[in-house]
Coordinates of C-alpha atoms and ligand atoms in Angstrom, one line a residue:
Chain A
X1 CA 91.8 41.3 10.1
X2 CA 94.3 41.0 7.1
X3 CA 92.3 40.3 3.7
X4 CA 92.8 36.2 4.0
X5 CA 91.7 35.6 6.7
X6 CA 88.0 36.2 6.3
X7 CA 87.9 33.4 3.4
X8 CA 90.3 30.9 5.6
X9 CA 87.7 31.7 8.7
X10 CA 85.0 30.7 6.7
X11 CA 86.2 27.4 5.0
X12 CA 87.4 26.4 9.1
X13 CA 84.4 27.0 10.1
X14 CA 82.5 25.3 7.2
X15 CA 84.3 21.9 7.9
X16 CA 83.9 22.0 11.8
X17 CA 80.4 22.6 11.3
X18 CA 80.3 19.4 9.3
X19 CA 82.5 17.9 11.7
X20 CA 80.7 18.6 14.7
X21 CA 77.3 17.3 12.7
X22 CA 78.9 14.0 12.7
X23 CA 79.6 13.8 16.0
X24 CA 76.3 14.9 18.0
X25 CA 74.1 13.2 15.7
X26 CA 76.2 9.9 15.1
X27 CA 76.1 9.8 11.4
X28 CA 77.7 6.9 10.4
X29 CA 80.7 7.0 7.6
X30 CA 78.9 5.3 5.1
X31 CA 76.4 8.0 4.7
X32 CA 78.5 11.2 5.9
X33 CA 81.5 10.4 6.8
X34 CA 83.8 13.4 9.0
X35 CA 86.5 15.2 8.1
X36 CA 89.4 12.8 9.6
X37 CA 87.8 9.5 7.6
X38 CA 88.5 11.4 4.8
X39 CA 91.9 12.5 5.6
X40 CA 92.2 8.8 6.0
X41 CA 91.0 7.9 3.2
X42 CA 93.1 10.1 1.6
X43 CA 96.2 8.8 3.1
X44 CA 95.4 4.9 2.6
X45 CA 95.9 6.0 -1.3
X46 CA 97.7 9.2 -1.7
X47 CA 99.6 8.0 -5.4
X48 CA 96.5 7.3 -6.7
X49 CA 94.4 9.7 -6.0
X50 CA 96.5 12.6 -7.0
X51 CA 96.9 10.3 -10.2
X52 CA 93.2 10.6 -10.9
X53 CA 93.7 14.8 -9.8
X54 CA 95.9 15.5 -12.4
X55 CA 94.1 13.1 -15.0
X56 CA 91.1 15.2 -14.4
X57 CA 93.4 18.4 -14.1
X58 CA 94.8 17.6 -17.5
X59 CA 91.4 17.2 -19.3
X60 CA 90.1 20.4 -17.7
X61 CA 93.1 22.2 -18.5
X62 CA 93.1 21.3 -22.8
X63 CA 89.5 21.0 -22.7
X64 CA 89.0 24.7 -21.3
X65 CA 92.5 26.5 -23.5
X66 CA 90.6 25.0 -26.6
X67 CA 87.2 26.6 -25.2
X68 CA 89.0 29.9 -24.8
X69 CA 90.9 29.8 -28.2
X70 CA 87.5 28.7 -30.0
X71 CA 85.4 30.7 -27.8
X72 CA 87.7 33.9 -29.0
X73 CA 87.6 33.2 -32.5
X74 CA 83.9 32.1 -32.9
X75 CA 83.4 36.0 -31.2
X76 CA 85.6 37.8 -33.1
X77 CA 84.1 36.1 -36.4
X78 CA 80.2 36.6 -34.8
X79 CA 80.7 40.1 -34.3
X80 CA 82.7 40.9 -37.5
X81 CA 80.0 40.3 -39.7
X82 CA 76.4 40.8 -38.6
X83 CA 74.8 38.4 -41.1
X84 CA 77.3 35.7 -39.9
X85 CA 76.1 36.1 -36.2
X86 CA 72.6 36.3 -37.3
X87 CA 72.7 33.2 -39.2
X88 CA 74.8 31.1 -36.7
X89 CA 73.7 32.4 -33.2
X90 CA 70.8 30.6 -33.0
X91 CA 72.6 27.3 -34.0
X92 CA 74.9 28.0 -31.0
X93 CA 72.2 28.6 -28.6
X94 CA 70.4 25.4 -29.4
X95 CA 73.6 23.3 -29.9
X96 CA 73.7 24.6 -26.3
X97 CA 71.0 23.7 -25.1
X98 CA 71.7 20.0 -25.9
X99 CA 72.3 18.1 -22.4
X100 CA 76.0 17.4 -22.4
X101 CA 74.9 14.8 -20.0
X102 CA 73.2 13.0 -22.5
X103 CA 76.3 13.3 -25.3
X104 CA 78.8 11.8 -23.2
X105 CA 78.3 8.5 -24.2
X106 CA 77.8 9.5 -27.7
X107 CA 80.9 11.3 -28.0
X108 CA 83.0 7.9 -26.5
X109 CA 80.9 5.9 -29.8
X110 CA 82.7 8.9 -32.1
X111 CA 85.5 9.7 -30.7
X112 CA 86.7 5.9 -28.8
X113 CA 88.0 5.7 -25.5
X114 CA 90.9 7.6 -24.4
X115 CA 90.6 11.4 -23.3
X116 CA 89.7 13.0 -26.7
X117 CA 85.9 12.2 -25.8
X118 CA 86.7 13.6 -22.3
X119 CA 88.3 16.8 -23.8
X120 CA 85.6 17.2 -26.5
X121 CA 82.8 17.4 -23.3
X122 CA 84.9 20.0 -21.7
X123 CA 85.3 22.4 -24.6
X124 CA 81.1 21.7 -25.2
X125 CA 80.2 22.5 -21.6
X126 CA 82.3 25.5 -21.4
X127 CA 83.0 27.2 -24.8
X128 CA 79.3 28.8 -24.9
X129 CA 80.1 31.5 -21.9
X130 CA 83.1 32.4 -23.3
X131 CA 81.4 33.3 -26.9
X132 CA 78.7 34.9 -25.1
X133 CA 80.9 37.2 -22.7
X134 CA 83.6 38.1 -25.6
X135 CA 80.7 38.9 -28.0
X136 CA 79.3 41.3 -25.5
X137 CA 82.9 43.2 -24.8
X138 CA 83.3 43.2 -28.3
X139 CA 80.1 45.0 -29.4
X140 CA 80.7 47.5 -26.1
X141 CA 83.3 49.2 -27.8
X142 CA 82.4 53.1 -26.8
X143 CA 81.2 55.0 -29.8
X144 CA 84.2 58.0 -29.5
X145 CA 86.9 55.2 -29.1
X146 CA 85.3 53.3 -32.5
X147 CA 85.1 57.0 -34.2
X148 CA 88.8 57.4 -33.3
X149 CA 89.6 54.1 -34.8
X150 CA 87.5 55.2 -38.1
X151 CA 89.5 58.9 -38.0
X152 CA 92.9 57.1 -37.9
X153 CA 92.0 55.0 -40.5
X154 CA 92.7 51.7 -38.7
X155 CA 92.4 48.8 -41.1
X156 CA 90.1 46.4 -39.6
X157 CA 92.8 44.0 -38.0
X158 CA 94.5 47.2 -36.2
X159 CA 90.9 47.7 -34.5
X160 CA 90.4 44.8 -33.4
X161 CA 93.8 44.3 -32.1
X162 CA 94.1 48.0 -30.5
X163 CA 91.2 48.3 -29.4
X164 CA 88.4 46.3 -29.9
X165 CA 90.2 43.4 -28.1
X166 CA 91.7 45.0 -25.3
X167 CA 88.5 46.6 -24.4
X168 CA 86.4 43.4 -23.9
X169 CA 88.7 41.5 -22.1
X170 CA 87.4 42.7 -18.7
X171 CA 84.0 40.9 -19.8
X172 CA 86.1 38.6 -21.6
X173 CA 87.4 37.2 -18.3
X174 CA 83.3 37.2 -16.1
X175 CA 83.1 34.5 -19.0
X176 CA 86.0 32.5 -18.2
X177 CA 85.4 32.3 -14.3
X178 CA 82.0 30.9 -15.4
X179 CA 83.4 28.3 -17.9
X180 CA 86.6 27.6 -15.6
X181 CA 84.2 26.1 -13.1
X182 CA 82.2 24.4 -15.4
X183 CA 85.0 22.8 -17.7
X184 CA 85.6 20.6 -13.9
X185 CA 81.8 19.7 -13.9
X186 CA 82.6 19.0 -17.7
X187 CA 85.4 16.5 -16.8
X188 CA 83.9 14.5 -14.2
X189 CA 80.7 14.0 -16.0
X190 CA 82.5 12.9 -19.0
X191 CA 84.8 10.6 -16.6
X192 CA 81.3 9.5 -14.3
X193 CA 79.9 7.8 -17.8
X194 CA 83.7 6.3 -19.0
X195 CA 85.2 5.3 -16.0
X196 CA 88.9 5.1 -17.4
X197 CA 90.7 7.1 -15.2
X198 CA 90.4 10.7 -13.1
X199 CA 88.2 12.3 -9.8
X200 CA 84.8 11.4 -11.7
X201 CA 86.0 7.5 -12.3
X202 CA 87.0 7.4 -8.2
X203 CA 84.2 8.5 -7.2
X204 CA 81.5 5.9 -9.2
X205 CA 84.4 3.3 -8.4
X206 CA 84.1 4.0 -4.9
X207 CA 80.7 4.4 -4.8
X208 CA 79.9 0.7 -6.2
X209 CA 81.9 -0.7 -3.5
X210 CA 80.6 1.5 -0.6
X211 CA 83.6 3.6 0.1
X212 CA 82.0 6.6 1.0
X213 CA 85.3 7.8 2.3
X214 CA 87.2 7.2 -0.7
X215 CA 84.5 8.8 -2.8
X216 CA 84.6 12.0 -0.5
X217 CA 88.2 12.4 -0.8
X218 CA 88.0 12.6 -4.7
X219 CA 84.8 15.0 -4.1
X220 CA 87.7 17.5 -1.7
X221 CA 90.2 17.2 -4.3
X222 CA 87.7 18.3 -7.3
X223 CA 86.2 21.2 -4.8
X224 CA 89.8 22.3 -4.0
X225 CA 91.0 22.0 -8.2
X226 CA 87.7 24.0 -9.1
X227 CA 88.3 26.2 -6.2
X228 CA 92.3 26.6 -7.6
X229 CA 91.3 27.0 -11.0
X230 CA 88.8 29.4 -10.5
X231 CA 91.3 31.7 -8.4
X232 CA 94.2 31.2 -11.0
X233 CA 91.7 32.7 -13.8
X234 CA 91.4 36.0 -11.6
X235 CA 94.9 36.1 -10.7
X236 CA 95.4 36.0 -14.7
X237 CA 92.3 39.4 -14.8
X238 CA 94.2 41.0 -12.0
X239 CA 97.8 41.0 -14.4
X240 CA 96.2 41.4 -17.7
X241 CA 93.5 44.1 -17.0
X242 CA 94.5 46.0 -13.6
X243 CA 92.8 49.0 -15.4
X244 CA 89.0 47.3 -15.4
X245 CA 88.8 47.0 -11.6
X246 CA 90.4 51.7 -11.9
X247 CA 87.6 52.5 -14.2
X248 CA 84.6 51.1 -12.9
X249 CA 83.2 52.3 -9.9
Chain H
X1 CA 92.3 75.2 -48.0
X2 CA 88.9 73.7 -46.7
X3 CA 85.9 75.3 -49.1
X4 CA 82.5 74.0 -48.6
X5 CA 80.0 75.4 -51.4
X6 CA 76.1 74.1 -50.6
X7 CA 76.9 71.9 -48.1
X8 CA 73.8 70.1 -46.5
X9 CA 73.4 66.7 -44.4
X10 CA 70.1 64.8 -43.6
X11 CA 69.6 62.7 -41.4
X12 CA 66.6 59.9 -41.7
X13 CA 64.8 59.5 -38.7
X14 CA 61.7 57.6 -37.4
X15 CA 59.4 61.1 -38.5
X16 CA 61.3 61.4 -41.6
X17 CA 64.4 63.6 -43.1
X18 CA 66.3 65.8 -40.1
X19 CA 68.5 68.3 -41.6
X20 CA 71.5 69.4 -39.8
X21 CA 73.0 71.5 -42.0
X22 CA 71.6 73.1 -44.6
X23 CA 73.3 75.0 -47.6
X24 CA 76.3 76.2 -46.2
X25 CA 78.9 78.2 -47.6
X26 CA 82.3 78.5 -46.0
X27 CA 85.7 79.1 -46.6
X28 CA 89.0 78.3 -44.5
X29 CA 92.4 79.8 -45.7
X30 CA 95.4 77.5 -44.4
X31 CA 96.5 78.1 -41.2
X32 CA 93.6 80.1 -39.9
X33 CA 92.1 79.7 -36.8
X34 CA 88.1 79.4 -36.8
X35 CA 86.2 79.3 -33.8
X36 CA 82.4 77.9 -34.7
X37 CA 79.6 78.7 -32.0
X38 CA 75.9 78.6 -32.0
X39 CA 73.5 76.9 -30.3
X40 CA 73.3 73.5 -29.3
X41 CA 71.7 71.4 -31.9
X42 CA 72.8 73.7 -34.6
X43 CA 74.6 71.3 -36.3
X44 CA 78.6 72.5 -35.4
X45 CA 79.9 68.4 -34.5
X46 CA 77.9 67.4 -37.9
X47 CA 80.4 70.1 -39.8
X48 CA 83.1 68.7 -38.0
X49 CA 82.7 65.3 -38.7
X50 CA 82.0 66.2 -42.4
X51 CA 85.8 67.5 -42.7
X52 CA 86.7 65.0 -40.8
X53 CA 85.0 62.6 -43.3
X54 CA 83.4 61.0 -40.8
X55 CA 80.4 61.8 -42.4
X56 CA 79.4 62.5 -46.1
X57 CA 77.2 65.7 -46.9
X58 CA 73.9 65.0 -48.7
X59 CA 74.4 67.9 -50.6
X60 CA 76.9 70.6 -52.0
X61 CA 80.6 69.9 -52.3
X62 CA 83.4 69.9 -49.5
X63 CA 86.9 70.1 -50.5
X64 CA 90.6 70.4 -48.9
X65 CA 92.9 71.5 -50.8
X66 CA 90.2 71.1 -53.8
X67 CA 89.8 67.1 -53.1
X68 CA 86.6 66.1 -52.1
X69 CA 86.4 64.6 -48.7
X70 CA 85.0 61.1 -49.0
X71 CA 86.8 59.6 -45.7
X72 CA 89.3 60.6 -43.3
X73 CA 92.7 61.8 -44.6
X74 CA 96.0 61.6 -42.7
X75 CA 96.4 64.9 -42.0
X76 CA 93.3 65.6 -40.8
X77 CA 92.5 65.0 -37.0
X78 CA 89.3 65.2 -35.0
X79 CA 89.4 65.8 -31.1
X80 CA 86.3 65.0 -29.7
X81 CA 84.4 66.5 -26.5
X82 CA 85.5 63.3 -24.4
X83 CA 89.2 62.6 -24.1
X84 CA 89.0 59.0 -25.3
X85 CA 91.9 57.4 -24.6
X86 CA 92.6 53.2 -24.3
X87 CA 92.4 52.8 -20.3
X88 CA 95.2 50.2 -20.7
X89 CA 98.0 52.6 -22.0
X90 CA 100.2 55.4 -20.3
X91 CA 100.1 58.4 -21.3
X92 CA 103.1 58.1 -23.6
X93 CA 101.0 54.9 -25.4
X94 CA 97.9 57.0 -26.0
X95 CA 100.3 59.6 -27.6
X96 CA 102.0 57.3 -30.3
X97 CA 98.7 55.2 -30.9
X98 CA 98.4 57.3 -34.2
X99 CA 102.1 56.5 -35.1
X100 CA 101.7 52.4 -34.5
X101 CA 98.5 52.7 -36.3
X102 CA 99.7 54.8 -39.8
X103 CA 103.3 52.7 -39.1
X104 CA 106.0 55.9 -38.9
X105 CA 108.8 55.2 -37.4
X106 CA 108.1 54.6 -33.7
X107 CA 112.0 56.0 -32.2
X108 CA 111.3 58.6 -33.8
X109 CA 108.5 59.9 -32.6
X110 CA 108.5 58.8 -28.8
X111 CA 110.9 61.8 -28.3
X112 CA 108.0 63.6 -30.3
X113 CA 105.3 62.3 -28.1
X114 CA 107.3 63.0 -24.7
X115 CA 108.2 66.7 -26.1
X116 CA 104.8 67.6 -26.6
X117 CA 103.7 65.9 -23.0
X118 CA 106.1 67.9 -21.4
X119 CA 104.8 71.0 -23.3
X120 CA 101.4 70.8 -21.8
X121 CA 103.0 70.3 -18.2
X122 CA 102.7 66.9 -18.2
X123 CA 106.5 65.7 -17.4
X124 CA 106.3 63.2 -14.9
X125 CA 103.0 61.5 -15.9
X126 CA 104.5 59.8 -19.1
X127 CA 104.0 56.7 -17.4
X128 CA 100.4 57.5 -15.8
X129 CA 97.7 55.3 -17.0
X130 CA 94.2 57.5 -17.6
X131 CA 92.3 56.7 -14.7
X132 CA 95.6 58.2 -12.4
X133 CA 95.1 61.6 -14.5
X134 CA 92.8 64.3 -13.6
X135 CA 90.0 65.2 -16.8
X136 CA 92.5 68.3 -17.6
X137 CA 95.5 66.0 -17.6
X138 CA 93.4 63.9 -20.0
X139 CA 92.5 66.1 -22.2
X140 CA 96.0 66.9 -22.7
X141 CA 97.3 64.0 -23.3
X142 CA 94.7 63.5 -26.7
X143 CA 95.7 67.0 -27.4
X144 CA 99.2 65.6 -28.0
X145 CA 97.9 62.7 -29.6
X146 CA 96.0 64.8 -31.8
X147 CA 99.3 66.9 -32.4
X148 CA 101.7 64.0 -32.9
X149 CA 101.3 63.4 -36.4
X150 CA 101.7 67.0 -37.3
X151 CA 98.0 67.3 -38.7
X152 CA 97.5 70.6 -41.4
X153 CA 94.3 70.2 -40.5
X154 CA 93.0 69.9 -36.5
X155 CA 89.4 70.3 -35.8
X156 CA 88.4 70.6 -32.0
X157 CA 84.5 70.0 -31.1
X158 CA 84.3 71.6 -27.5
X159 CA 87.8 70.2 -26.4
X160 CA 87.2 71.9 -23.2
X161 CA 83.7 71.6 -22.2
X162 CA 84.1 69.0 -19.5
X163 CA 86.9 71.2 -17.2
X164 CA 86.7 73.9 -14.8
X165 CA 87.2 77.4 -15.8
X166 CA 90.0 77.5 -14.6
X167 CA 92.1 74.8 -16.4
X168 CA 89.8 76.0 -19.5
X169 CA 91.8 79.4 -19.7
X170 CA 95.3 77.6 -19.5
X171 CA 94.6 75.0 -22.0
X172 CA 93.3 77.6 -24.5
X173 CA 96.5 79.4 -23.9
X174 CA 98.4 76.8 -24.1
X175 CA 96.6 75.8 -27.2
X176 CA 97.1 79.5 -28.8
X177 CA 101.0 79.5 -28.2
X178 CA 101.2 75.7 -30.0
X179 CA 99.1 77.3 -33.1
X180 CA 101.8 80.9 -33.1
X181 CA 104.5 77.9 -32.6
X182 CA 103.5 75.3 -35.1
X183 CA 100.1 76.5 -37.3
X184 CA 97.9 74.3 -38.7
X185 CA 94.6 75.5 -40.0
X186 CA 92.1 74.7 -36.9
X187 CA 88.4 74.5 -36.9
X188 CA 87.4 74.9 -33.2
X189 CA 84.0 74.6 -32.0
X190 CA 83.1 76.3 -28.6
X191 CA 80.5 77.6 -26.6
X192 CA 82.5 80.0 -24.8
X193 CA 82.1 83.2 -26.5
X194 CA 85.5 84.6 -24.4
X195 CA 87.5 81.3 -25.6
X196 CA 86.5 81.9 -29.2
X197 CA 87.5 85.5 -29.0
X198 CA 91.0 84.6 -27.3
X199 CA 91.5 81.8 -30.0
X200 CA 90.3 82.6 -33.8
X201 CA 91.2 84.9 -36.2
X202 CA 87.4 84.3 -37.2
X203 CA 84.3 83.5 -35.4
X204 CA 81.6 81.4 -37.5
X205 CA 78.2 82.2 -36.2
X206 CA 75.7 79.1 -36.7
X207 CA 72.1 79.1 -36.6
X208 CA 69.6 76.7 -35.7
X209 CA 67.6 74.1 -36.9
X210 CA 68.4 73.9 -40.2
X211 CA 72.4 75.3 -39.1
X212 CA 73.6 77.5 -41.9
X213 CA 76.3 80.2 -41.6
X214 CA 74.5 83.4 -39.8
X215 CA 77.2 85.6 -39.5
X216 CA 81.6 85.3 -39.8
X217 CA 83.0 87.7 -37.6
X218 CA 86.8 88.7 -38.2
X219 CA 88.8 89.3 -34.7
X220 CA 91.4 91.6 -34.9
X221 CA 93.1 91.7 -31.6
X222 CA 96.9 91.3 -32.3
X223 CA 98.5 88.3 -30.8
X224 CA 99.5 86.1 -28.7
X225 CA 96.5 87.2 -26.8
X226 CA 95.3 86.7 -23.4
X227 CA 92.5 86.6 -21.3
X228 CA 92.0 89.2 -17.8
X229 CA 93.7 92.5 -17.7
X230 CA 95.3 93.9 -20.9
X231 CA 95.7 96.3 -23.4
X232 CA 93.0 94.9 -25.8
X233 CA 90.7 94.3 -22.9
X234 CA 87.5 96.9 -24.6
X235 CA 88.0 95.4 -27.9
X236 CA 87.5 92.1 -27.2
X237 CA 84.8 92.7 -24.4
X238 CA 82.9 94.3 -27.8
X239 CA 83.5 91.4 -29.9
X240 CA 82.1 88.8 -27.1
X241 CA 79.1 91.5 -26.4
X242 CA 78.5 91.6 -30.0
X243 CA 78.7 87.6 -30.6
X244 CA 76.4 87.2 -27.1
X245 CA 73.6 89.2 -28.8
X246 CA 73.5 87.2 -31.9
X247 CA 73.3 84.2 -30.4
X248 CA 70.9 85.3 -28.2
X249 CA 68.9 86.8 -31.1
X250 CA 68.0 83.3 -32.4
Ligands
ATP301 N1 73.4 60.4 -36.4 C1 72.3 61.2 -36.3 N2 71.1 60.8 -36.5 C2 70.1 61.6 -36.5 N3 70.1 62.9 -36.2 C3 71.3 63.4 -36.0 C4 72.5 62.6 -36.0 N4 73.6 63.4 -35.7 C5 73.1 64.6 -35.5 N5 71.7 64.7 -35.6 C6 70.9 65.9 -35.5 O1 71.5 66.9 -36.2 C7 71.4 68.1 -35.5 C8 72.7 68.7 -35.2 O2 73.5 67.9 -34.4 P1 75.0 68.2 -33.9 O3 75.4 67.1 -33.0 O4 75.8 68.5 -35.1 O5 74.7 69.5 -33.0 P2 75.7 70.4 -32.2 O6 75.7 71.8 -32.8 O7 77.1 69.8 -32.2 O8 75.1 70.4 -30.8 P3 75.8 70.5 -29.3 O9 76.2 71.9 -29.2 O10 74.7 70.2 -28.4 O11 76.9 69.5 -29.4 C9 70.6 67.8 -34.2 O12 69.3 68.2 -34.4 C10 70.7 66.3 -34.1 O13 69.5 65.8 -33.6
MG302 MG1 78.2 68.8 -30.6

């Protein structure tokens, strides 16, 4: 067994599974439909659909780089000054807490129509694990490394940069995977409540006029742009931190 | 060079004041070689990290060169007990860390950094990252990154402590010919009585609990010196006996 083909295994087997459900028990396409109605469906529309993909690709994609940008800096700026991060952590936790959900259509009053709302929803959803994650790499800092940054006399931008940084990027990057996967939810749900264009808008279109196919096909391509997103992020840990996976057990 | 007159340092704790160091007179001539031993909790890494300025002494005064030490100088280096080098640079990139960090010229001093990696027998393994290096190999390495910037002053706190006995021997010989080669006054805190003997011109004797200065012991075994077979061999088996029973006397 080479080291793809346990993952390809299990997705083939996933979808026959699913397949062979449909069969025996008769389900009709409406409901559940099987894997060639939505290769169908796919095919009826291909030029639109992957329209709607990289609509929903492109919000993702600027919602989440402004997430990991802010995310950094709101760290960096938390951790720098222990008085700042007591006064503004718990405003972050209960800005958190806030259903995005619930925001969407609030954001489209704000901000109009268009994809700024849509963006906006992304960074919200996802900036919080990145904060979270970078703040903890950046306070793990081991005590002889900080002391050998103090006996060099390292101004306070040449520890950060030499070594502060560098060292939490390992736990940097468990926070992006997390907020890679949910800038998509992000996207959709801000697409689901203005319809405009992307995967989200296909599949309440769809939905209204019973094309359970149709709505399916979006639901594969979002599955297989989280999916591709998510494994671009740990390519990216793989060439910027080969040494995290050396050092730990 | 380094002259400490009184020196003390408290620490606050949950059950009040702990003192580490209490009143200590001592005096380090440049370029000598001190070895510092005693027992554990007696204080040695607090005296390090007080030259170091690292640390400031509650009490007394601590000068180089008769400046008081308020933080750490450039030509002063601590090397701790762990190697601690950044996992994400070679070898060679640990080395000049100090150079990008105090901005010397950086051409310059990568033929410095490889010479003194290949001094400690580690040509080949410029290009090693630390987790491809043995513990030896790493310690190494922050030796020459302790070395690079040509320090008057180098203070050691158990360099060795973590390696086999082996490797422990070579490195302290290796250490000894860089000191004969290029001096620098070293304070060099041990707790191998045989290593301090090999190493220092002068043993410094600690005691516990509060640590203050039992005993300075001069070594005079010409050098270089060595360890196993030689001609010095009863001498400096009576220097180690008589630094074993005051240590064990505590
Ligand atoms: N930051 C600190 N806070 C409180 N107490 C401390 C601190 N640093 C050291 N001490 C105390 O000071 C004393 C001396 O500590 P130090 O680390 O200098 O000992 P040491 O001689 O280096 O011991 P060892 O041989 O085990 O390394 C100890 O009793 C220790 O508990
Ligand atoms: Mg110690």
């Amino acid at each position: 067994m080479n080291r793809w083909s346990p993952p390809v295994l299990g997705t083939l087997g996933a979808v026959a599974l699913w397949w062979g459900a449909t069969a025996v028990f008769g389900i009709r396409p409406l409901f559940l439909p099987a894997p060639p109605d939505i290769v169908a469906a796919f095919r009826a529309q291909p030029g639109y659909l992957m329209r709607a993909a990289g609509a929903t690709l492109g919000v993702t994609a600027a919602g989440f780089a402004i997430a990991v940008v802010t995310g950094l800096l709101v760290a960096v700026a938390l951790t720098a000054s222990r008085t700042l991060e007591r006064a503004a952590l718990p405003v972050l936790v209960a800005l958190n807490s806030v259903p995005k959900v619930a925001i969407a259509p609030l954001l489209v009053v704000w901000l109009g129509f268009g994809s700024q709302p849509k963006i906006v929803l992304v960074l919200l959803i996802c900036v919080f694990p990145v904060v979270v994650a970078t703040m903890a790499g950046l306070t793990s800092t081991p005590a002889e490394l900080g002391e050998l940054g103090r006996s060099l006399s390292a101004s306070g931008w040449q520890t950060y940069v030499k070594i502060r940084l560098p060292w939490a990027l390992p736990q940097m990057f468990t926070g992006l995977k997390v907020a890679v996967s949910l800038a998509v939810i992000g996207a959709v749900v801000a697409e689901i409540s203005q319809p405009g264009g992307g995967l989200g808008a296909v599949v309440v279109l769809s939905g209204m006029s019973f094309d359970t196919p149709l709505a399916f096909a979006a639901i594969v391509l979002l599955a297989l742009l989280s999916t591709a997103l998510f494994y671009l992020v740990v390519g990216l840990e793989r060439l910027l931190v080969p040494w995290a996976r050396a050092i730990s057990g | 060079m380094i002259r400490l007159k009184g020196v003390s340092r408290t620490f606050p704790t949950r059950d009040g004041e702990v003192a580490a160091l209490r009143d200590l007179d001592l005096d380090i001539a440049e370029n000598q070689f001190v070895a510092v031993v005693g027992r554990s909790g007696c204080g040695k890494s607090t005296l390090l990290r007080l030259i170091a300025g690292l640390l400031e002494p509650t009490g007394g005064a601590l000068t180089i060169d008769g400046a008081p030490v308020g933080r750490p100088r450039q030509d002063v280096v601590l090397m701790h007990q762990l190697p601690a080098l950044l996992p994400w640079r070679t070898a060679l990139g640990n080395v000049m860390l100090p150079v990008e960090i105090r901005r010397l010229p950086r051409d310059e001093y990568r033929a410095r950094a490889a010479d003194l990696l290949d001094s400690v027998g580690l040509a080949g393994f410029h290009q090693r990252h630390p987790y491809e290096l043995s513990g030896g190999m790493q310690q190494r390495v922050a030796l020459c990154r302790a070395l690079i910037q040509r320090p008057r002053v180098l203070l050691m706190d158990e360099p060795f402590s973590a390696l086999d006995a082996l490797t422990r021997e070579e490195l302290a010989t290796q250490l000894q010919a860089m000191h004969l080669a290029a001096p620098a006054t070293t304070v060099f805190v041990t707790h191998s009585i045989p290593e301090a003997v090999l190493l220092a011109d002068r043993v410094v004797v600690l005691g516990t609990r509060p640590g203050r200065v039992r005993r300075v012991l001069d070594v005079g075994i010409p050098r270089p010196r060595s360890f196993g077979p030689n001609a010095y061999v009863a001498r400096a088996a009576e220097y180690v006996a008589e630094l074993h029973d005051l240590l064990l006397e505590e």
